[in-house]
mmCIF file of C-alpha atoms in Angstrom:
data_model
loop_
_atom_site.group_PDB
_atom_site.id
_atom_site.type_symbol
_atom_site.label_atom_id
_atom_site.label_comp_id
_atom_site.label_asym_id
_atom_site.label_seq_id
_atom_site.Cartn_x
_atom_site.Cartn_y
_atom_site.Cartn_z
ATOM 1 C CA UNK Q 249 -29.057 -14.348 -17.145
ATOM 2 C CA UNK Q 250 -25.771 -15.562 -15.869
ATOM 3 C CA UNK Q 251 -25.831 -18.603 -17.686
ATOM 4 C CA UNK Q 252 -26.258 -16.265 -20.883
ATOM 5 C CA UNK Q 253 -22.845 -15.090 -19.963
ATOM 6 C CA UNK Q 254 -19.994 -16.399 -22.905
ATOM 7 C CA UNK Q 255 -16.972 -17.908 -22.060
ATOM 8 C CA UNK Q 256 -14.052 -15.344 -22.124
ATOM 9 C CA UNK Q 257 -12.430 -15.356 -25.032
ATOM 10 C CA UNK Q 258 -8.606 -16.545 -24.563
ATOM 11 C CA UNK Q 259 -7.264 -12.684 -25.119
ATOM 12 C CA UNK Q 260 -8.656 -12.056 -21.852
ATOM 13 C CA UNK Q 261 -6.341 -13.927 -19.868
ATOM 14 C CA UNK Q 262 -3.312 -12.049 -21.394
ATOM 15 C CA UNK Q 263 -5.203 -8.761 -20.368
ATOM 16 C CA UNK Q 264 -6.632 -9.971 -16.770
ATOM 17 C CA UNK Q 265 -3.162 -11.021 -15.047
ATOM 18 C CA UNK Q 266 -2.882 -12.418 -12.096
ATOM 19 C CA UNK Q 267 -5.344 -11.467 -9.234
ATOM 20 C CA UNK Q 268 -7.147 -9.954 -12.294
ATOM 21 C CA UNK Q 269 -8.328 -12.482 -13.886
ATOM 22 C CA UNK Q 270 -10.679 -14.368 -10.682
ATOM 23 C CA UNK Q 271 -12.141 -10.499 -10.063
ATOM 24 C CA UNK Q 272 -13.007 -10.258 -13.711
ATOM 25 C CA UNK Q 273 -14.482 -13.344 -13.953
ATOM 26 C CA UNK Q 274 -16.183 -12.123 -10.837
ATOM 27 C CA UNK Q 275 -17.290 -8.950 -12.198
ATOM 28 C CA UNK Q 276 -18.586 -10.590 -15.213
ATOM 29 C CA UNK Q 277 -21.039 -12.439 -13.212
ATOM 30 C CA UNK Q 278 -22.486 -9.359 -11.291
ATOM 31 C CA UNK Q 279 -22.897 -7.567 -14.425
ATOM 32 C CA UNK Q 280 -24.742 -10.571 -16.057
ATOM 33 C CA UNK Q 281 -26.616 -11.144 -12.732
ATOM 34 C CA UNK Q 282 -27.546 -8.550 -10.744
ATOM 35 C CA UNK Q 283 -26.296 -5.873 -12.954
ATOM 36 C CA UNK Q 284 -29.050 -6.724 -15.414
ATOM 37 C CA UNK Q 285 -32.051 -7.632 -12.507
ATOM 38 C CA UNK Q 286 -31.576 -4.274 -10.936
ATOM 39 C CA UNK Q 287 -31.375 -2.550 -14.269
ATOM 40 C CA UNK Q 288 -27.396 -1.416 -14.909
ATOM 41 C CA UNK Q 289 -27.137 -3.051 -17.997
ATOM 42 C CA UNK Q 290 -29.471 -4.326 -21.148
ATOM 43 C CA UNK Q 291 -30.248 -8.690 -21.074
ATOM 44 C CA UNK Q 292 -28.806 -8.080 -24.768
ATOM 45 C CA UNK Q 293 -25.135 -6.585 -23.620
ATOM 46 C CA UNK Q 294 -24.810 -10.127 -21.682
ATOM 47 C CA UNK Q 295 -23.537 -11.742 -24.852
ATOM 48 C CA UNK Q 296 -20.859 -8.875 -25.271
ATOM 49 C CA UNK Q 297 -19.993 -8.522 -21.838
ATOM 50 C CA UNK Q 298 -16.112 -9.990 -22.540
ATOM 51 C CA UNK Q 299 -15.747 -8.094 -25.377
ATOM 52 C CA UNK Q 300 -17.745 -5.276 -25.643
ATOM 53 C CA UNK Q 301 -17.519 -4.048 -21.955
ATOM 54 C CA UNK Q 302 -14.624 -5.717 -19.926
ATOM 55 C CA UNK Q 303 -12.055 -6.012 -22.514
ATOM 56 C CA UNK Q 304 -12.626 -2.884 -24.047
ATOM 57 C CA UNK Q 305 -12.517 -0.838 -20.917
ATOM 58 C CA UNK Q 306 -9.678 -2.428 -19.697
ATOM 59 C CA UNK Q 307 -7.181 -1.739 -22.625
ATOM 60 C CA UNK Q 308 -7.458 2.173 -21.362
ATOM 61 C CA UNK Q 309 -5.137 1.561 -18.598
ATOM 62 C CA UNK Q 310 -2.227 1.662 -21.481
ATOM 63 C CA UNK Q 311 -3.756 5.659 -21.389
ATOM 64 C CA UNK Q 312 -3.399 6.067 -17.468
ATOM 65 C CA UNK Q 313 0.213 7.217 -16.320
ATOM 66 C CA UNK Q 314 2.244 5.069 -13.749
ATOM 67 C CA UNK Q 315 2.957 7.417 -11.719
ATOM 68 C CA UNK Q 316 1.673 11.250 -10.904
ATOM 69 C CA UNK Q 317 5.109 12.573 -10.383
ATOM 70 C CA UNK Q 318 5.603 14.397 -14.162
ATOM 71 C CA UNK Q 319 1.516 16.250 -13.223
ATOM 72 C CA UNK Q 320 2.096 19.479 -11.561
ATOM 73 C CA UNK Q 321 1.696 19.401 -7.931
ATOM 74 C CA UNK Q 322 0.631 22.597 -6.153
ATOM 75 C CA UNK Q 323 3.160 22.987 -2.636
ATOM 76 C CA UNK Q 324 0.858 21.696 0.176
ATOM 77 C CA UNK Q 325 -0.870 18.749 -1.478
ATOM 78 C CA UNK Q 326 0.920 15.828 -0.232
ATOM 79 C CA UNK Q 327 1.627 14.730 -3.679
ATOM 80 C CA UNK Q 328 4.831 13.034 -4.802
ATOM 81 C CA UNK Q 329 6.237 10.293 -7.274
ATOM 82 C CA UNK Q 330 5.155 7.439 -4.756
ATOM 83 C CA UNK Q 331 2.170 8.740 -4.577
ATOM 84 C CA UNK Q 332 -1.158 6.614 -6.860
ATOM 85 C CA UNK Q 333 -2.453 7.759 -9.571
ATOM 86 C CA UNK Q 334 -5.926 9.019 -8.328
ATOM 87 C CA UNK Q 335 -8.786 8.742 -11.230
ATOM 88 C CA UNK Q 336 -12.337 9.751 -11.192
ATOM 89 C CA UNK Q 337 -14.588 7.803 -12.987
ATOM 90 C CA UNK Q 338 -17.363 10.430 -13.621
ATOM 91 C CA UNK Q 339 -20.845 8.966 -14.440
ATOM 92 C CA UNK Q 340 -20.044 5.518 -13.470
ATOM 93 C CA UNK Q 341 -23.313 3.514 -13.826
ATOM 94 C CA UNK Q 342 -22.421 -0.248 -13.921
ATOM 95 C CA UNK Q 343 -18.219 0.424 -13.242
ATOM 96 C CA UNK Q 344 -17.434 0.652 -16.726
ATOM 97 C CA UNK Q 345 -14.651 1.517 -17.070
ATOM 98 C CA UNK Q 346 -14.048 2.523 -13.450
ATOM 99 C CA UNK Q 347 -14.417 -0.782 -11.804
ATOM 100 C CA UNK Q 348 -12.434 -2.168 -14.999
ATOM 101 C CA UNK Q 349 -9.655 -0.180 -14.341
ATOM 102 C CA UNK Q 350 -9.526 -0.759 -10.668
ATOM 103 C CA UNK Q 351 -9.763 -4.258 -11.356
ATOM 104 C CA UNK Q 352 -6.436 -4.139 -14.074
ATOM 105 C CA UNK Q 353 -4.409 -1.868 -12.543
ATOM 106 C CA UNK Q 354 -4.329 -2.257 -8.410
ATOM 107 C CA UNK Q 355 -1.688 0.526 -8.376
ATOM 108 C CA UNK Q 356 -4.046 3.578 -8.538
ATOM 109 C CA UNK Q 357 -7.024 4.952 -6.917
ATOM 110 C CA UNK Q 358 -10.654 5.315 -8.338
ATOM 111 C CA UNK Q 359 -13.124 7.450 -7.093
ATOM 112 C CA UNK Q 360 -16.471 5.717 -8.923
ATOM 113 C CA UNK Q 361 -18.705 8.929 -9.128
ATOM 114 C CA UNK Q 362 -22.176 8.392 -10.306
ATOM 115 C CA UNK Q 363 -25.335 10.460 -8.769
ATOM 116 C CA UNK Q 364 -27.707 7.421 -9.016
ATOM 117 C CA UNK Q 365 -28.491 5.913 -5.850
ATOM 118 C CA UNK Q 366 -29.464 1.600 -7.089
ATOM 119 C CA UNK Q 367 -25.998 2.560 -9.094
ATOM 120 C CA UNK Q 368 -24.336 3.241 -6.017
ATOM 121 C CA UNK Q 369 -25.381 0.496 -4.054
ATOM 122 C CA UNK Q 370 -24.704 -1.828 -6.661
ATOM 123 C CA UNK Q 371 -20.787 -0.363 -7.164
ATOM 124 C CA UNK Q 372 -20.327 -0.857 -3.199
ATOM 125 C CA UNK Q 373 -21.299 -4.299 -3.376
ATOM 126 C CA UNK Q 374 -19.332 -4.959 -6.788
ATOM 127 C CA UNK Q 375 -16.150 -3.376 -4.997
ATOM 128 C CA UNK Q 376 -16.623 -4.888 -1.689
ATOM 129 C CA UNK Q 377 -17.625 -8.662 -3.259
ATOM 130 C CA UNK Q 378 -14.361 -7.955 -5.797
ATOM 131 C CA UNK Q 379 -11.738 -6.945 -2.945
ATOM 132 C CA UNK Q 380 -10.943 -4.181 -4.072
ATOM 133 C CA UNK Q 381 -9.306 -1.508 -1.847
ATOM 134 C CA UNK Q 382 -8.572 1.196 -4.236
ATOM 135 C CA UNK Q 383 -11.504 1.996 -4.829
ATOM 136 C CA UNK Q 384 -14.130 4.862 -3.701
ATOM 137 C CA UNK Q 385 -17.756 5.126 -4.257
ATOM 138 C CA UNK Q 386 -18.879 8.561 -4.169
ATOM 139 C CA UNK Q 387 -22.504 9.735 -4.451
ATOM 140 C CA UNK Q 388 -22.636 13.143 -6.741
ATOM 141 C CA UNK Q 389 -22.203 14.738 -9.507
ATOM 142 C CA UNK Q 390 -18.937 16.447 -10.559
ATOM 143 C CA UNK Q 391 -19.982 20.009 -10.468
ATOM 144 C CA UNK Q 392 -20.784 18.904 -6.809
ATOM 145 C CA UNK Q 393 -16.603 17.941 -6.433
ATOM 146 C CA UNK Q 394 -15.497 21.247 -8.027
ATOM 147 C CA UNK Q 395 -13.029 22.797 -5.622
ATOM 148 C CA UNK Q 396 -13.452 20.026 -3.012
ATOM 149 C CA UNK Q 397 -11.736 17.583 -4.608
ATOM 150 C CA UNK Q 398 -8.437 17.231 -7.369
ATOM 151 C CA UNK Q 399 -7.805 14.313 -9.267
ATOM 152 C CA UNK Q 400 -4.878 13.232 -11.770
ATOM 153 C CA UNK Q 401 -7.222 11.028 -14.434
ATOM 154 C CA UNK Q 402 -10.979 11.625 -15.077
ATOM 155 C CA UNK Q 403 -12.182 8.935 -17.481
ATOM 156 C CA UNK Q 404 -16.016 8.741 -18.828
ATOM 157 C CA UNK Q 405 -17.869 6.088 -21.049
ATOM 158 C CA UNK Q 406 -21.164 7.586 -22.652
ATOM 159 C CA UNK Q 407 -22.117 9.844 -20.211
ATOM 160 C CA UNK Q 408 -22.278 13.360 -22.229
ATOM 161 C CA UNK Q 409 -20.770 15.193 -25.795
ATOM 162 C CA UNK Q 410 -17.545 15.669 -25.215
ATOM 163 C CA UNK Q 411 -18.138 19.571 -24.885
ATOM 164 C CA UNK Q 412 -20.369 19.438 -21.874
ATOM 165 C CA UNK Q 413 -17.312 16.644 -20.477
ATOM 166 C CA UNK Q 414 -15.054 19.087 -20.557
ATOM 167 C CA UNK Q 415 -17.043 21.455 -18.263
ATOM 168 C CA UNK Q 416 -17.514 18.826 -15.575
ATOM 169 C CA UNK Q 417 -14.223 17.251 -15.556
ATOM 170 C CA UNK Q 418 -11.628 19.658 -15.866
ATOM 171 C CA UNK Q 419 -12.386 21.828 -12.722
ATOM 172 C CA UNK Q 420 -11.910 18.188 -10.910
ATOM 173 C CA UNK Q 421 -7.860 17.608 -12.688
ATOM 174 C CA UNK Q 422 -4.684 19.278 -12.048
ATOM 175 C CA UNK Q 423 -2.756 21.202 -14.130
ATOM 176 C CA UNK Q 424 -1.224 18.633 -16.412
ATOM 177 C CA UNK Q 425 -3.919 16.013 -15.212
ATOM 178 C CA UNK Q 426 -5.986 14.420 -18.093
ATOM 179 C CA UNK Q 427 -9.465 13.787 -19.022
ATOM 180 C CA UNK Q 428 -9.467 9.747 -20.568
ATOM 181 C CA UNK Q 429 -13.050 9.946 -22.840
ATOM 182 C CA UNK Q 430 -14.134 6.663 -24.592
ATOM 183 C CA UNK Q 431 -15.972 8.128 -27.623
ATOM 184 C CA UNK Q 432 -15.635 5.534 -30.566
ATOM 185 C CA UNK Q 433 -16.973 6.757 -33.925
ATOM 186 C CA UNK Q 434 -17.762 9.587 -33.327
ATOM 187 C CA UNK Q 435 -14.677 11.090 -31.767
ATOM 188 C CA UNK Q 436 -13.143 13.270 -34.473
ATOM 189 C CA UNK Q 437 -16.149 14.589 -35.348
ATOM 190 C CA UNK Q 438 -16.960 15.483 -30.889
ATOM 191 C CA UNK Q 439 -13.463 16.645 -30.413
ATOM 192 C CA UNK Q 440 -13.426 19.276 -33.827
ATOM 193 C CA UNK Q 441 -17.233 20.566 -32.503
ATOM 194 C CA UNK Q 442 -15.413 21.090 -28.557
ATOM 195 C CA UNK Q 443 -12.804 23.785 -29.792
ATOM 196 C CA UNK Q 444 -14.525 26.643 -28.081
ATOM 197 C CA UNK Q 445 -15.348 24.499 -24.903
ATOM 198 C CA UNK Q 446 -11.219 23.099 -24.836
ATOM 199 C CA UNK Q 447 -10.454 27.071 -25.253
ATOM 200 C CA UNK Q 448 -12.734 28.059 -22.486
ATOM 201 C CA UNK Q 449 -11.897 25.281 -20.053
ATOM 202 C CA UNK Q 450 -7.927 26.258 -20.878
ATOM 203 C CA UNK Q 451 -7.015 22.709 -21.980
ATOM 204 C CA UNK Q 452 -3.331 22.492 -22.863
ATOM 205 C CA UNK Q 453 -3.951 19.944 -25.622
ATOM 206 C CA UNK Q 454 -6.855 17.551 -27.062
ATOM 207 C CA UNK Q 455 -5.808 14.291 -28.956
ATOM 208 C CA UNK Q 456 -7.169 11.170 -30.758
ATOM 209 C CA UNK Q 457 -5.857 8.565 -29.477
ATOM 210 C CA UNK Q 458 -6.505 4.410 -29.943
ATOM 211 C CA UNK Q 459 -5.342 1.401 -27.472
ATOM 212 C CA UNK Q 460 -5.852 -2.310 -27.669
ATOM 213 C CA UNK Q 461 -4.198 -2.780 -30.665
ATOM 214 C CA UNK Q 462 -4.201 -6.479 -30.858
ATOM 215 C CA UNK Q 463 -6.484 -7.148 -27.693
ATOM 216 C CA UNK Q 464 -9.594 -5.553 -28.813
ATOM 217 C CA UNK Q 465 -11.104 -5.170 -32.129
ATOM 218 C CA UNK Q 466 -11.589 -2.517 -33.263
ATOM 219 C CA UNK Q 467 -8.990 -0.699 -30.953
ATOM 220 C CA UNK Q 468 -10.556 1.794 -28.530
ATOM 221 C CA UNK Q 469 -10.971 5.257 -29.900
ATOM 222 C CA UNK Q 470 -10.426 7.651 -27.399
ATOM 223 C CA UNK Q 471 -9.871 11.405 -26.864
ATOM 224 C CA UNK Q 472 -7.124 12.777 -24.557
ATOM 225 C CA UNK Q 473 -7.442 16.404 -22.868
ATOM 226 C CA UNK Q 474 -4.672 17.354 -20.776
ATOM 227 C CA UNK Q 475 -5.866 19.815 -18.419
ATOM 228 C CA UNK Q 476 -4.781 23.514 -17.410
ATOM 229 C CA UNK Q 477 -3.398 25.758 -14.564
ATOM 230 C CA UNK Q 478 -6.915 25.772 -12.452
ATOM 231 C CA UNK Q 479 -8.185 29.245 -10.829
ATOM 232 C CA UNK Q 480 -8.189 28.407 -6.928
ATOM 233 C CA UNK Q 481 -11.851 28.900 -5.376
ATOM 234 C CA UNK Q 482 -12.752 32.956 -5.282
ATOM 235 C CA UNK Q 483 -9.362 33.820 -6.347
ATOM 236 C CA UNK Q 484 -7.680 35.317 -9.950
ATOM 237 C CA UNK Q 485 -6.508 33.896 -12.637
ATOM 238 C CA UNK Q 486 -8.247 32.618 -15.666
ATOM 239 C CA UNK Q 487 -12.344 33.704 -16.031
ATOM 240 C CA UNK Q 488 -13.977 30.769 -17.024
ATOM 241 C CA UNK Q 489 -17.509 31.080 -18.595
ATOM 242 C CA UNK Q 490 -20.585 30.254 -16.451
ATOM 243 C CA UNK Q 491 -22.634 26.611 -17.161
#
């Protein structure tokens, strides 16, 4: 199992900097070992771990913002310019991309949201074995979070259509904040059958968008929602239409 994993290809040492690199190396390992013992990922996605998984979730930090300052902050919330980034990472299974992302960029916050309990477990370990202090492990599902619980990023990797997205992850953003889908082929075609969920959920905008040019090939295909003004919890505004 471990020994199945490949070496990393040299690309990934331009893209795992610093304290990056020894966690993703780390990472790599858990995935390959216990990761595939307790079920979280197929024997076969061993030999693509580098590539496939690591690599190609950790190219959509160029899609996270530095810094939360231009996202609308409602007076109250504590948020300012210094403040991180806070993503959710809805349906995390293994960490992908959550634990990724955590791993490349140490300057924001992930919330690793996944309703499985093994999946939990294994994400506490992964985070606690990896170091890593930005991150949160949250039992759930996001309809759970709704009005509990506002985030600036929500990113998802094959977890649902991108219609069905949309209804769990943009009660969970801020106005301004953005849901981060990986989608791949299959994108265009998700994001032109999701106009009457983007209308209902009262998305600003919906985009295409590709990173990794040069890191990962292909480059990842992803599709960019920037969320709404939300309605606050039994209050006005905006009807939204029931699940």
């Amino acid at each position: 199992m471990s020994d199945e994993l490949p070496a990393p290809p040299p690309i990934a040492r331009e893209v795992f900097t610093g304290d990056a690199w020894a966690r993703a190396e780390a990472y790599a390992q858990l995935l390959a070992g216990p990761g595939v013992v307790r079920g979280l990922l197929g024997p076969r996605e061993v030999p693509r771990i580098w590539d496939r998984h690591l690599l190609n979730c950790a190219v959509i930090a160029e899609a996270i913002p530095d810094k939360p300052g231009h996202l609308e902050a409602s007076s109250g919330d504590g948020i300012t310019a210094s403040t991180p980034v806070r993503v959710v990472d809805i349906g995390s299974g293994a960490g992908l991309p959550g634990l990724v992302l955590a791993i490349v960029r140490p300057d924001i916050t992930v919330t690793l949201l996944e309703p499985l309990l093994r999946r939990t477990v294994f994400l506490e370990e992964c985070a606690a074995a990896l170091g890593l202090d930005n991150v949160e492990v949250l039992r759930g599902r996001a309809e759970e979070l709704k009005g509990k619980r506002v985030f600036d990023v929500a990113t998802a990797r094959a977890v649902a259509p991108l219609g069905r997205l949309l209804t769990w992850s943009m009660p969970l953003l801020r106005e301004g904040g953005e849901l981060i889908a990986m989608k791949g082929e299959r994108a265009a075609e998700e994001l032109a059958e999701s106009d009457a969920e983007l209308r209902a959920a009262g998305a600003q905008s919906a985009e295409l968008i590709s990173v990794g040019h040069g890191k990962v090939e292909p480059p990842a295909t992803l599709v960019r929602v920037v969320a709404g003004r939300q309605s606050p919890p039994g209050g006005g505004g905006r009807r939204r239409r029931r699940r």
